Coordinates of C-alpha atoms in Angstrom, one line a residue:
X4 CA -50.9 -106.5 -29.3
X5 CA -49.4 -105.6 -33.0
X6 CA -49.2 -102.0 -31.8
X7 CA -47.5 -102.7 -28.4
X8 CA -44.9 -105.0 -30.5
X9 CA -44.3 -102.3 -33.0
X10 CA -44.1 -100.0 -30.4
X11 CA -41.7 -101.7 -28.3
X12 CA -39.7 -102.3 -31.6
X13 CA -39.4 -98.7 -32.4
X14 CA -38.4 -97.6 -29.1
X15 CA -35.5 -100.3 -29.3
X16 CA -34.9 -98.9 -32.7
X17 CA -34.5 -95.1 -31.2
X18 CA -32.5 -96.2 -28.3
X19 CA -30.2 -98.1 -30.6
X20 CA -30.1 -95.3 -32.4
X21 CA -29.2 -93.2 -29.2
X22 CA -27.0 -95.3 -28.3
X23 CA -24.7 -95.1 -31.5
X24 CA -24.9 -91.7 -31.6
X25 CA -23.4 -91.5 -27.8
X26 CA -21.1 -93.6 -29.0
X27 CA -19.7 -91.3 -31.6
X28 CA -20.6 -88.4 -29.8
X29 CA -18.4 -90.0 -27.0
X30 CA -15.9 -91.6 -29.8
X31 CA -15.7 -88.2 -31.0
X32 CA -14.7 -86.9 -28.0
X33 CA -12.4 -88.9 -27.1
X34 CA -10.1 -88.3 -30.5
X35 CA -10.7 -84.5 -30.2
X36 CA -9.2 -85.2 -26.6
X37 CA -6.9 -87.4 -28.0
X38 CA -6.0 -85.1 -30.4
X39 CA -5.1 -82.4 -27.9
X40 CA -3.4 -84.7 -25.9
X41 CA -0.6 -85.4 -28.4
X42 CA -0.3 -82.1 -30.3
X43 CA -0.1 -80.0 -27.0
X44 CA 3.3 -77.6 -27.2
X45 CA 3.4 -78.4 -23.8
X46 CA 4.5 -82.0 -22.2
X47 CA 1.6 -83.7 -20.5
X48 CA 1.9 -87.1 -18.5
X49 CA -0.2 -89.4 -15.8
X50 CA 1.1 -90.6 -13.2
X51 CA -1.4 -93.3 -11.0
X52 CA -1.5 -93.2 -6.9
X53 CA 1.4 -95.3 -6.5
X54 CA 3.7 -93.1 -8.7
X55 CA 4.0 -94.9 -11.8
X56 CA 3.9 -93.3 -15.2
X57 CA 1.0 -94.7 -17.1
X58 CA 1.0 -92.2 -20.2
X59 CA 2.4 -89.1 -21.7
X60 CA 2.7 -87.8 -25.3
X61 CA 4.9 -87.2 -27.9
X62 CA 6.3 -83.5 -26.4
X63 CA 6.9 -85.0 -22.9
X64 CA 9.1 -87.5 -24.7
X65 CA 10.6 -85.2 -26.8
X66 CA 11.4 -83.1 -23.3
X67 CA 12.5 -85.4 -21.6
X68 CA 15.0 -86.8 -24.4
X69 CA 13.7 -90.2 -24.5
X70 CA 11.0 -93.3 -25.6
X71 CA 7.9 -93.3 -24.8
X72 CA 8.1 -97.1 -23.7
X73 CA 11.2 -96.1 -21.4
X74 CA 8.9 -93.6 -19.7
X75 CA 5.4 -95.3 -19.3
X76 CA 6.2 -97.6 -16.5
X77 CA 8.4 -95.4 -14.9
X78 CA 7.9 -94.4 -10.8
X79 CA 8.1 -90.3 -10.7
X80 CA 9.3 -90.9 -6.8
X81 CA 12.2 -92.7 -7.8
X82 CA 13.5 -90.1 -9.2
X83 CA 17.2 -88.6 -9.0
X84 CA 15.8 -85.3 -7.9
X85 CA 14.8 -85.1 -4.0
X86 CA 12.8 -81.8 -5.3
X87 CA 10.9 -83.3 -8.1
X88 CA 10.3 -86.3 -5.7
X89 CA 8.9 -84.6 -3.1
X90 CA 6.5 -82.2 -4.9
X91 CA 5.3 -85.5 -6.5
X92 CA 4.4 -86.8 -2.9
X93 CA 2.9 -83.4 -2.3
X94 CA 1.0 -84.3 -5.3
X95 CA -0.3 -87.7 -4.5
X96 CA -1.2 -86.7 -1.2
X97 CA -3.9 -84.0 -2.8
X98 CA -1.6 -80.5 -3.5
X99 CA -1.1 -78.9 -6.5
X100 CA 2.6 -77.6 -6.9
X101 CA 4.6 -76.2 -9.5
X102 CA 8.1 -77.2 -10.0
X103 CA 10.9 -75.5 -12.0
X104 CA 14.9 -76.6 -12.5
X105 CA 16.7 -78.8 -14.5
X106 CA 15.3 -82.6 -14.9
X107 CA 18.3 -85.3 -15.3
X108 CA 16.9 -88.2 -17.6
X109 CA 17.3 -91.3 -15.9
X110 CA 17.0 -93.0 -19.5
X111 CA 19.1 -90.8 -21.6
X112 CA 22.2 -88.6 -21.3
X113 CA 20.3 -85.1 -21.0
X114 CA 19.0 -82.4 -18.9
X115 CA 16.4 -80.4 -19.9
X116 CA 15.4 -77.0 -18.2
X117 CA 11.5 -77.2 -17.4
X118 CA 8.3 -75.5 -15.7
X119 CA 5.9 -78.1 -14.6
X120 CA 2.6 -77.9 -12.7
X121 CA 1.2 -81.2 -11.5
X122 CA -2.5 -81.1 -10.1
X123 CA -4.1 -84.2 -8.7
X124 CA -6.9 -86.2 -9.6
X125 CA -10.1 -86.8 -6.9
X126 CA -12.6 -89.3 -6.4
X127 CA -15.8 -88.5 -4.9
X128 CA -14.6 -90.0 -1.7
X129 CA -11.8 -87.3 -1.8
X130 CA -9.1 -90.2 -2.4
X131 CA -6.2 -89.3 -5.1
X132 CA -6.2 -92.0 -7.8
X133 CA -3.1 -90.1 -9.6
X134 CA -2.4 -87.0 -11.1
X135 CA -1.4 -84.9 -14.2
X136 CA 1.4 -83.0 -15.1
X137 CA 2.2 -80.6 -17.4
X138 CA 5.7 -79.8 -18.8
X139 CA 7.2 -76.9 -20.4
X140 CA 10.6 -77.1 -21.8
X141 CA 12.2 -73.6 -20.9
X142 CA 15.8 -74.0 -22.8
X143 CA 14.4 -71.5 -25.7
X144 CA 13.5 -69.0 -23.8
X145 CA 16.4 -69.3 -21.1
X146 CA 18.3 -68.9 -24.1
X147 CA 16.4 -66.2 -25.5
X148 CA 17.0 -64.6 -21.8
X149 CA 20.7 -65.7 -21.7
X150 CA 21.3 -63.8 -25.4
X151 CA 19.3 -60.7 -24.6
X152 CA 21.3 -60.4 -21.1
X153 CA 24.6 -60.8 -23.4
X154 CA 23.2 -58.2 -25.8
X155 CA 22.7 -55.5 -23.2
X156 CA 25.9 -56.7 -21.6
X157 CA 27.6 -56.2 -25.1
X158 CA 25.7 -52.4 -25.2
X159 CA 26.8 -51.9 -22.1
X160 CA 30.4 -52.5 -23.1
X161 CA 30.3 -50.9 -26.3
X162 CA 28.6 -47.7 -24.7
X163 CA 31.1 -47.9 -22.2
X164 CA 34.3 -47.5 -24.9
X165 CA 32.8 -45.3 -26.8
X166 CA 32.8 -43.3 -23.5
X167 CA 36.0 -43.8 -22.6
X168 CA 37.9 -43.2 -25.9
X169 CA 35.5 -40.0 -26.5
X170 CA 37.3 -39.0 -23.1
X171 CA 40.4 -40.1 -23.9
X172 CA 40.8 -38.8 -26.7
X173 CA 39.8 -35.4 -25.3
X174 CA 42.1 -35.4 -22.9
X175 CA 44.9 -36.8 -25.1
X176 CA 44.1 -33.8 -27.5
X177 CA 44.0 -31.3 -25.3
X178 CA 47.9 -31.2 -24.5
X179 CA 48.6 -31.8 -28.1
X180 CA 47.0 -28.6 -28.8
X181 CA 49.6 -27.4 -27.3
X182 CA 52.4 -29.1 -28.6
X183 CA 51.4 -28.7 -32.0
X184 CA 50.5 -25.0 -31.6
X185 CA 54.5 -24.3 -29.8
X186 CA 55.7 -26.9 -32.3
X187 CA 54.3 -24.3 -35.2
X188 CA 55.5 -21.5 -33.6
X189 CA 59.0 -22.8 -33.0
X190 CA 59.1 -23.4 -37.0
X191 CA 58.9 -19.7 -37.7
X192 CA 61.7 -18.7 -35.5
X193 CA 64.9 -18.0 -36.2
X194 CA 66.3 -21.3 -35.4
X195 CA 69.7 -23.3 -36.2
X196 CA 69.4 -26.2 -38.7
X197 CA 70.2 -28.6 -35.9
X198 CA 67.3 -27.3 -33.5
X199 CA 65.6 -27.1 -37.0
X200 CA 65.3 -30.5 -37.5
X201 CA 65.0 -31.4 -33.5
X202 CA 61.0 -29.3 -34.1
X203 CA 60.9 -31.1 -37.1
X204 CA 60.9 -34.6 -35.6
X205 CA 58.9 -33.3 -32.8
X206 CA 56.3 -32.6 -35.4
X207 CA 56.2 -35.6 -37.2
X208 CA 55.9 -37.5 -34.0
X209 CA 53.1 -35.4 -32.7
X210 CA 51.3 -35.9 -36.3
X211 CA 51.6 -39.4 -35.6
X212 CA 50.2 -39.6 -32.6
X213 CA 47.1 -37.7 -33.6
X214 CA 47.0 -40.1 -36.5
X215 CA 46.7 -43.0 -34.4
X216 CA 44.2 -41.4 -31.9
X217 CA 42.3 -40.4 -35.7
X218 CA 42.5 -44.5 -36.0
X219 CA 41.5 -45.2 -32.7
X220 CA 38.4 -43.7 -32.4
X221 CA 37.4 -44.1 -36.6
X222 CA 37.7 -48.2 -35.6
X223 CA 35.3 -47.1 -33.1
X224 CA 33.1 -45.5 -34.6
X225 CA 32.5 -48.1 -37.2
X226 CA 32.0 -50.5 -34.9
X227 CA 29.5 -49.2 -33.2
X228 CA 27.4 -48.3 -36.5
X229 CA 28.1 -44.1 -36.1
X230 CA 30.0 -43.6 -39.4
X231 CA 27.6 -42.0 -42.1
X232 CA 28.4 -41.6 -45.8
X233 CA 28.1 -38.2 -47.1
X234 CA 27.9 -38.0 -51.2
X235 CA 28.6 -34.9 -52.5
X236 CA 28.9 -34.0 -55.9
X237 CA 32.7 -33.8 -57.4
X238 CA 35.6 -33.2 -60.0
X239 CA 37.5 -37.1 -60.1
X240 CA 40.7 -35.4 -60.8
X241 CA 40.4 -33.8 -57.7
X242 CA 40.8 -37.1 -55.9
X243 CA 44.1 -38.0 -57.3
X244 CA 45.5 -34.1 -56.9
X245 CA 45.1 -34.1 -53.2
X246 CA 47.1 -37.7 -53.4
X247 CA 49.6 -36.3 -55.1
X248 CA 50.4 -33.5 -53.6
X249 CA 50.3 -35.5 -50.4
X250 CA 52.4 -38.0 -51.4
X251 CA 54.6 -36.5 -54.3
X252 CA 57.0 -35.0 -52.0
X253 CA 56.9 -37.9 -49.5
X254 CA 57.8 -40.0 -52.3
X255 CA 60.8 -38.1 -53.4
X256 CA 62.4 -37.6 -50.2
X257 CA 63.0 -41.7 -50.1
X258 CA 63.7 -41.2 -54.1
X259 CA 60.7 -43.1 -55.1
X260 CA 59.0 -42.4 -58.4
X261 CA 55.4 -41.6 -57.6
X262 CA 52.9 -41.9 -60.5
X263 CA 49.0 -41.3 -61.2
X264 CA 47.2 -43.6 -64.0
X265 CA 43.8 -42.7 -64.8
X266 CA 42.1 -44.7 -67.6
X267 CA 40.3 -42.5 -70.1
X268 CA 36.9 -44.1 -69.2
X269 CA 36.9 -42.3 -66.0
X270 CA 33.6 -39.9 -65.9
X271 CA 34.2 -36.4 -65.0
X272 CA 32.6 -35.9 -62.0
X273 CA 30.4 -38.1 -59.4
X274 CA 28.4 -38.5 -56.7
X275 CA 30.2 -40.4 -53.5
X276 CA 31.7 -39.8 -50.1
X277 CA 35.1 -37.9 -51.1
X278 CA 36.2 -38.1 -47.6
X279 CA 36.3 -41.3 -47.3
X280 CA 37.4 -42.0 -50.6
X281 CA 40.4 -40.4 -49.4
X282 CA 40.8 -41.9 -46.4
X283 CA 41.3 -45.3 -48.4
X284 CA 43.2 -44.5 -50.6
X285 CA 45.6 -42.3 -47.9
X286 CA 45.6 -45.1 -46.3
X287 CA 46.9 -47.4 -49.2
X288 CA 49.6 -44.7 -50.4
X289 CA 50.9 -44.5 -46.8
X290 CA 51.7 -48.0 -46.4
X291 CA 52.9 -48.5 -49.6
X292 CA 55.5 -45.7 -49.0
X293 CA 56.2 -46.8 -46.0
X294 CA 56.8 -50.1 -46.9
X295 CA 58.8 -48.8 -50.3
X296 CA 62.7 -48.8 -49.9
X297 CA 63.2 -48.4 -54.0
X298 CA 61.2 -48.2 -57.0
X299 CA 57.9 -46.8 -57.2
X300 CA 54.2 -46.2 -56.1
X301 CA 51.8 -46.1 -58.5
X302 CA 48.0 -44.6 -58.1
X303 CA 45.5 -46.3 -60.8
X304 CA 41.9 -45.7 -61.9
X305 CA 39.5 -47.4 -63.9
X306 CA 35.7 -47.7 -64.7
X307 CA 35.0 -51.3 -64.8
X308 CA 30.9 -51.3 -64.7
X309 CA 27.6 -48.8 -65.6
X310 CA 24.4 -49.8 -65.1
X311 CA 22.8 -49.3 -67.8
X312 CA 19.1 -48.4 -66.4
X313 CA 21.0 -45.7 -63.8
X314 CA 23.7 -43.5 -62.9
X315 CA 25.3 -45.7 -60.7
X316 CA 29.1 -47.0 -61.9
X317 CA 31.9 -49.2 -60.0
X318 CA 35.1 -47.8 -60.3
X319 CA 38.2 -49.5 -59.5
X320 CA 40.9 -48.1 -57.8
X321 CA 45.1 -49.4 -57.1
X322 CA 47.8 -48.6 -55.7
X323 CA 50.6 -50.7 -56.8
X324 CA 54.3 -50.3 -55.2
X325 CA 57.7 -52.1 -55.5
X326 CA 58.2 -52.7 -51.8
X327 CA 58.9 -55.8 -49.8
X328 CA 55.5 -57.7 -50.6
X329 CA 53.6 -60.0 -48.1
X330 CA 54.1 -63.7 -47.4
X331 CA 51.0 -65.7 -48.5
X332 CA 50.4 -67.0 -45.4
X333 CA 50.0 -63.0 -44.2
X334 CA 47.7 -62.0 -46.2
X335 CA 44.9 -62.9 -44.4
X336 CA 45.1 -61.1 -41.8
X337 CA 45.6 -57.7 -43.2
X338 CA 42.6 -56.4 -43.4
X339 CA 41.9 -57.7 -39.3
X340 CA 41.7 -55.3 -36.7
X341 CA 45.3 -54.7 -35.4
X342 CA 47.0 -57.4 -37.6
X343 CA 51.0 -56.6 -38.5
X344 CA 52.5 -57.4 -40.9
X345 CA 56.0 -58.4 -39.2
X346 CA 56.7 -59.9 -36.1
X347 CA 56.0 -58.6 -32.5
X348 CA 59.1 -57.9 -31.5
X349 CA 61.1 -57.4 -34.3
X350 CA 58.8 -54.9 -36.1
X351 CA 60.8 -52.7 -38.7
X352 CA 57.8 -50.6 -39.5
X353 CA 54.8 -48.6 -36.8
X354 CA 51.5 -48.5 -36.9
X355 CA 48.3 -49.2 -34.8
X356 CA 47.4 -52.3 -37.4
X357 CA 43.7 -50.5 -37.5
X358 CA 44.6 -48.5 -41.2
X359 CA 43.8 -51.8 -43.5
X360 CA 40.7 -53.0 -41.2
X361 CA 39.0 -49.5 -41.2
X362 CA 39.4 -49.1 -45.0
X363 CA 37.6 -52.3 -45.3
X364 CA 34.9 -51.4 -43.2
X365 CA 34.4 -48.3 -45.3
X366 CA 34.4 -49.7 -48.6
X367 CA 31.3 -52.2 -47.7
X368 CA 29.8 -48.5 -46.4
X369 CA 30.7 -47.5 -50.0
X370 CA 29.3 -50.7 -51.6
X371 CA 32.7 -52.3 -52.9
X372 CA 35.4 -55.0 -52.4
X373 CA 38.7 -54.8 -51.6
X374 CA 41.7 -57.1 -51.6
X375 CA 45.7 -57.5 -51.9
X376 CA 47.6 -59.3 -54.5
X377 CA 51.3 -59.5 -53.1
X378 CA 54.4 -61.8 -54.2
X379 CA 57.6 -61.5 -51.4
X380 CA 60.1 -59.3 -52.2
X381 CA 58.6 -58.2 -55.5
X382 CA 56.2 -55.7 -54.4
X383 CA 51.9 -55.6 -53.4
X384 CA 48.9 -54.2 -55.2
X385 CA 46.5 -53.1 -52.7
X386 CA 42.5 -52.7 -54.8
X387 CA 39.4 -51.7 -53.8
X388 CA 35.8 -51.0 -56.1
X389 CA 33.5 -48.7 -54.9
X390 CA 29.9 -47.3 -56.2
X391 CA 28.9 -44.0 -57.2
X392 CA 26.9 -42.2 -59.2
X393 CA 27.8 -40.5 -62.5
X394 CA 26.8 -36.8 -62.8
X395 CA 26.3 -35.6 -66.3
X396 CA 26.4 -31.4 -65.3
X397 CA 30.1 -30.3 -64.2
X398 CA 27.8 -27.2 -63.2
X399 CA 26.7 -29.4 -60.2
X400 CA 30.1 -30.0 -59.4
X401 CA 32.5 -27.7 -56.5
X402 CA 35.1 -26.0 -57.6
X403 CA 38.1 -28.6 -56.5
X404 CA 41.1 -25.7 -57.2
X405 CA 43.3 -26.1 -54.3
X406 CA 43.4 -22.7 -52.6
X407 CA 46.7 -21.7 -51.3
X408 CA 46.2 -21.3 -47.5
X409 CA 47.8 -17.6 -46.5
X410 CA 47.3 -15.9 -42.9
X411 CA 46.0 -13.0 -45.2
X412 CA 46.8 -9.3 -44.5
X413 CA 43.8 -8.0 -42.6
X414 CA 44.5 -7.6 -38.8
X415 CA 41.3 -8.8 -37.5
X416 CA 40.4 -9.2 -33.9
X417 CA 39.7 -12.3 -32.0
X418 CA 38.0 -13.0 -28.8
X419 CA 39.2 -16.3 -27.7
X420 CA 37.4 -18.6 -25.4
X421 CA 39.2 -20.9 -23.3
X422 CA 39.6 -22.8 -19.8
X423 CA 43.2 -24.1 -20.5
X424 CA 46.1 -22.3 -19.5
X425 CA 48.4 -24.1 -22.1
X426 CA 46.0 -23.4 -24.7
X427 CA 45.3 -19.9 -23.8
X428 CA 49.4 -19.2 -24.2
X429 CA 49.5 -21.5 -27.3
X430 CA 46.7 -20.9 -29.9
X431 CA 47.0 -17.0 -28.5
X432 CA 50.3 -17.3 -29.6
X433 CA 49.9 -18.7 -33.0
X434 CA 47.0 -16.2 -33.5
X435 CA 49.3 -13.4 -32.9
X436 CA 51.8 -14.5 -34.9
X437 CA 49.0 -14.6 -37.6
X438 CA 49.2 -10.6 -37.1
X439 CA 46.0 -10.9 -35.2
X440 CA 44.8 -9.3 -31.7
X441 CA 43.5 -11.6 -29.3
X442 CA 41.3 -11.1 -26.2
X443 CA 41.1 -13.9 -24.0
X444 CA 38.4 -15.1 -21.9
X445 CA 38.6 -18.0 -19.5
X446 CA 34.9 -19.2 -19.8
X447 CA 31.3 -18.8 -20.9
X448 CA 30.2 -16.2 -18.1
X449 CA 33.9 -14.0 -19.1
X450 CA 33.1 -14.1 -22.4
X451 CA 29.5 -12.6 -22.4
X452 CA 30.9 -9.8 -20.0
X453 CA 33.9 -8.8 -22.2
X454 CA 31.6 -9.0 -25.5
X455 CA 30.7 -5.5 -27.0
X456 CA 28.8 -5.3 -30.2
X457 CA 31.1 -4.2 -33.3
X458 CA 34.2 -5.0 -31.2
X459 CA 35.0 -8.3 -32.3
X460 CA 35.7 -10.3 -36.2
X461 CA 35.4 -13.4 -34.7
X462 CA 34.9 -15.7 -31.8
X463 CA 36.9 -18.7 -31.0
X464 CA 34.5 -20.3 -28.6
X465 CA 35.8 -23.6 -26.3
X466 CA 33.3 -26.1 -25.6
X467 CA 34.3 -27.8 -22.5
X468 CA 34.5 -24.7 -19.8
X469 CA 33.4 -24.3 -15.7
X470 CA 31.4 -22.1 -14.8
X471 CA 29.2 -21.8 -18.4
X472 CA 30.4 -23.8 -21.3
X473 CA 30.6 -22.6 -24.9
X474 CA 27.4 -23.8 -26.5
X475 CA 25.6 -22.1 -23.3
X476 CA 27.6 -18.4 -24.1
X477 CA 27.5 -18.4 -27.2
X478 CA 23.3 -18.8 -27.7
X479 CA 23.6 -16.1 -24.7
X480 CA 25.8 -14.3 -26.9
X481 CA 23.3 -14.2 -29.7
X482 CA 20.5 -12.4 -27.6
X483 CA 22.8 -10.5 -27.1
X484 CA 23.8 -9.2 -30.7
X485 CA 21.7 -10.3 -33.5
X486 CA 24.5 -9.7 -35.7
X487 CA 27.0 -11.9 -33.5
X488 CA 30.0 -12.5 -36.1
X489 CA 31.3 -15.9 -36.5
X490 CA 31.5 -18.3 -33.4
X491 CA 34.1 -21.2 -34.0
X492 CA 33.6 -23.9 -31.6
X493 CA 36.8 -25.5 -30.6
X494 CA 37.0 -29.2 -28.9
X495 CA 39.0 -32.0 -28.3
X496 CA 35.7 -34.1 -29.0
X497 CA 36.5 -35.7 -32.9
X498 CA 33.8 -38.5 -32.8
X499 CA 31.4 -38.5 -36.0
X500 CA 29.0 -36.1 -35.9
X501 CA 30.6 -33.8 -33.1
X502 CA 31.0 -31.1 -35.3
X503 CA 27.4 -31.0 -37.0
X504 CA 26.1 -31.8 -33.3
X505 CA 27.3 -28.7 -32.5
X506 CA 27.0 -26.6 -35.1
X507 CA 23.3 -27.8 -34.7
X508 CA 23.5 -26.1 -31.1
X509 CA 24.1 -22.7 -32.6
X510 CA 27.9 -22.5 -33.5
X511 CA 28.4 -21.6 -36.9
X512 CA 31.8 -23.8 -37.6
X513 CA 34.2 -26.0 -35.1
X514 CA 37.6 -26.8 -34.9
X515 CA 38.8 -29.8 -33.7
X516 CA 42.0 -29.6 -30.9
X517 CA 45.1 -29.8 -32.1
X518 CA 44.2 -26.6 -33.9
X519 CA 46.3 -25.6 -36.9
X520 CA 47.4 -22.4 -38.2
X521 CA 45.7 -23.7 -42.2
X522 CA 42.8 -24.7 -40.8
X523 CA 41.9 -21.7 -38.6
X524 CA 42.4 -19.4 -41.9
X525 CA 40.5 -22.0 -43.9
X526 CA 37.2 -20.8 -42.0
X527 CA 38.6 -17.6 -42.2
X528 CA 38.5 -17.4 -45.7
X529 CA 34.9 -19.2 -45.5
X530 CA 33.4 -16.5 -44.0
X531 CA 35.3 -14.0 -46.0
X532 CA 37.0 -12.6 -42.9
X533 CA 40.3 -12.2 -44.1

């Protein structure tokens, strides 16, 4: 009997023991489960047969933009949306569906963008006793959508301009080819002072309006990320020369004093982008002549930082005139793309309002500031810092001498390359007048037939031609001679990197339309032709 008791004893011992441990097993459970419940990313609600919302967790809430004890309680077919509502009968009458639009709180001033997938839940006796939903709230990645359609959209666009000004500036520079080239050509004839100074305007105007095309497609560029710096090694006094003897006799003709201040902690040479160096400060002494009536323009030059574990330095560089100065409220906009200074309609001075914009854009390229200090009437100080490196060995350094540009006196022979008829008459016109004999061809496929070996010094190549276009003649060209003399390409194209794309292609220097008399003889001279 004592063994039966103890028996029975231990056996209610062990299922006791059983028991608990189901318990916590099922305790356990339950809290992992719980667990999920409330930290799922993803809404998740119940909903009983009638339609009532007996529970959801903290995301649903936070979905649906509300409280949790505004919700639970809540009939999903009462809802404001006929779609939501019927799925929801779908639902309860044993489908799964899967809904997706916009859900209008009915407790709180929001709609909320959402995925949901409601599955019902069974009984044995294949009655629905509710169902579950899950929610996901889709307004990050719509907007993630929305911002990458706007992106490609903004690609799109930008690939688009940069198409259409490439074009239109090619076929804007086309004709001034030949304008310019007549306009240079009508300067060495024997012409009255009066028709003297009619060429002269014609000039300046058609300078401008390559200057502004220049403008153009340089705000371009930089906008869409294609502007490159390119550091080369150079003497700093070479920098201030080329301004003065740009702006020496531009100053003088308005009777301005034009002077150069370089401070004796200057290095000898650096390490930077001189072409763009230039640009700046081209820019700077252009608009302070031009807005100069009296007085003086002053070019300035300082070190103001070295580091002291490198080469690199900050120079400082003004240009500081006596002209009409900038109101305060002004000065703001200067350096915004397009901004003027004066009024819309009674503007004194011209300009495309791109010059002060595109400087800035190049001196963040060149790892400065830049800025304006300007009282009314009294004059401006335009600034900017940039970073280079210093060079120690002037050995490293190119010879900066200005070379004086001359058409030379060797009568060389040219076979010149073009479609155009105006720019066949023109540019074979201002060759000639260079003393030089010209042989025209009007395309690719012309050229290769007229080529003999020996017969030629150089060949001015176009790029844009029917029939076979000039990167196509002249690698044809090159089977053709191994010792092929110089090919110039010559195109209206001027965005950055069209002349090293095409030199890349097999033409061995380029020209870009207008053309001018200097520069032809400059790669002349480069390749010791004359």
């Amino acid at each position: 009997a004592f063994a039966s008791t103890a028996a029975s004893i231990v056996a209610q011992v062990l299922t006791n023991i059983r028991r608990k441990e189901a318990e916590n097993a099922l305790r356990r459970s339950e809290e992992k489960y719980r667990l999920i419940f409330e930290k799922s990313p993803l809404g998740v609600l119940h909903f009983d047969e009638e339609g009532f919302i007996t529970e959801c967790n903290d995301r649903f809430v936070s979905i649906i933009g509300s409280s949790r004890d505004a919700i639970v309680g809540l009939n999903i077919t009462k809802l404001k949306d006929k779609k939501l509502v019927n799925y929801a009968n779908k639902v309860l009458a044993g489908d799964s569906v899967i809904y997706e639009g916009n859900y209008e709180s009915v407790t709180a001033d929001k709609v909320t963008p959402i995925r949901a997938l409601f599955s019902p839940i069974i009984k044995n006796n294949s009655t629905v006793e509710g169902a579950i939903g899950i929610v996901e709230d889709r307004s990050d990645y719509l907007a993630k959508e929305n911002l990458e359609k706007q992106v490609a959209v903004a690609r799109e666009s930008a690939k688009f301009k940069q198409n259409f000004l490439a074009n239109m500036s090619h076929e804007i520079r086309t004709p001034l080819t030949g304008i310019m080239g007549l306009i240079e050509i009508m300067q060495k004839s024997d012409l009255s002072p009066e028709m003297q100074e009619y060429v002269k305007i014609l000039k300046s105007s058609g300078e401008n309006l390559t200057e502004i095309i220049d403008q153009v497609l340089d705000f371009s560029k930089i906008e869409a990320g294609k502007v490159e710096l390119r550091p080369t090694v150079f003497k700093l006094e070479s920098l201030f020369e080329n301004a003065r003897v740009l702006f020496d006799s531009l100053c003088y003709k308005k009777d301005l004093k034009f002077k150069i201040i370089t401070e004796k902690n200057l290095p000898d040479t650096i390490s930077a982008d001189i072409k763009r160096l230039s640009q700046v400060i081209n820019n700077m002494l252009s608009n302070a002549v031009k807005f100069t009536k009296k007085g003086s323009v002053t070019l300035k030059a300082g070190l103001i930082a070295r580091q002291e574990d490198s080469d690199d330095i900050v120079i400082k560089i003004e240009v500081i005139d006596t002209g009409v100065g900038i109101p305060p409220e002004k000065q703001e906009k200067l350096f915004t793309p397009f901004a003027q200074i004066d009024e819309q309609d009674t503007r004194a001075y011209e300009g495309t309002g791109l010059g002060l914009s595109i400087c800035k854009e190049l001196v963040n390229m060149l790892g400065g500031e830049i800025g304006v200090y300007s009282k009314y009437k009294q004059g401006s100080t335009f600034w900017f810092t940039f970073t280079a490196k210093e060079t120690k060995s002037e050995t490293k350094a190119k010879k900066e001498k200005k070379k004086t540009v001359k058409s030379g006196s060797k009568k060389i022979k040219i076979l010149f390359v073009e479609d155009k008829i105006v720019n066949q008459k023109v540019v074979k016109l201002m060759l000639q007048s260079m003393g030089h004999e010209v042989v025209l061809a009007k395309n690719g496929l012309e050229a290769l037939e007229l080529y003999k070996p020996g017969k030629f010094d150089v060949i001015l190549m176009d790029i844009q031609m029917p029939v076979m276009d000039g990167v196509t003649a002249t690698n044809e060209l090159k089977k053709k001679d191994q010792k092929l003399p110089p090919v110039i390409g010559l195109s209206a194209n001027a965005f950055e990197g069209d002349r090293e794309k095409y030199m890349a292609k097999g033409l061995d220097e380029y020209l870009t339309k207008p053309v001018k008399e200097e520069d032809f003889v400059k790669i002349l001279q480069k390749f010791n032709i004359v």
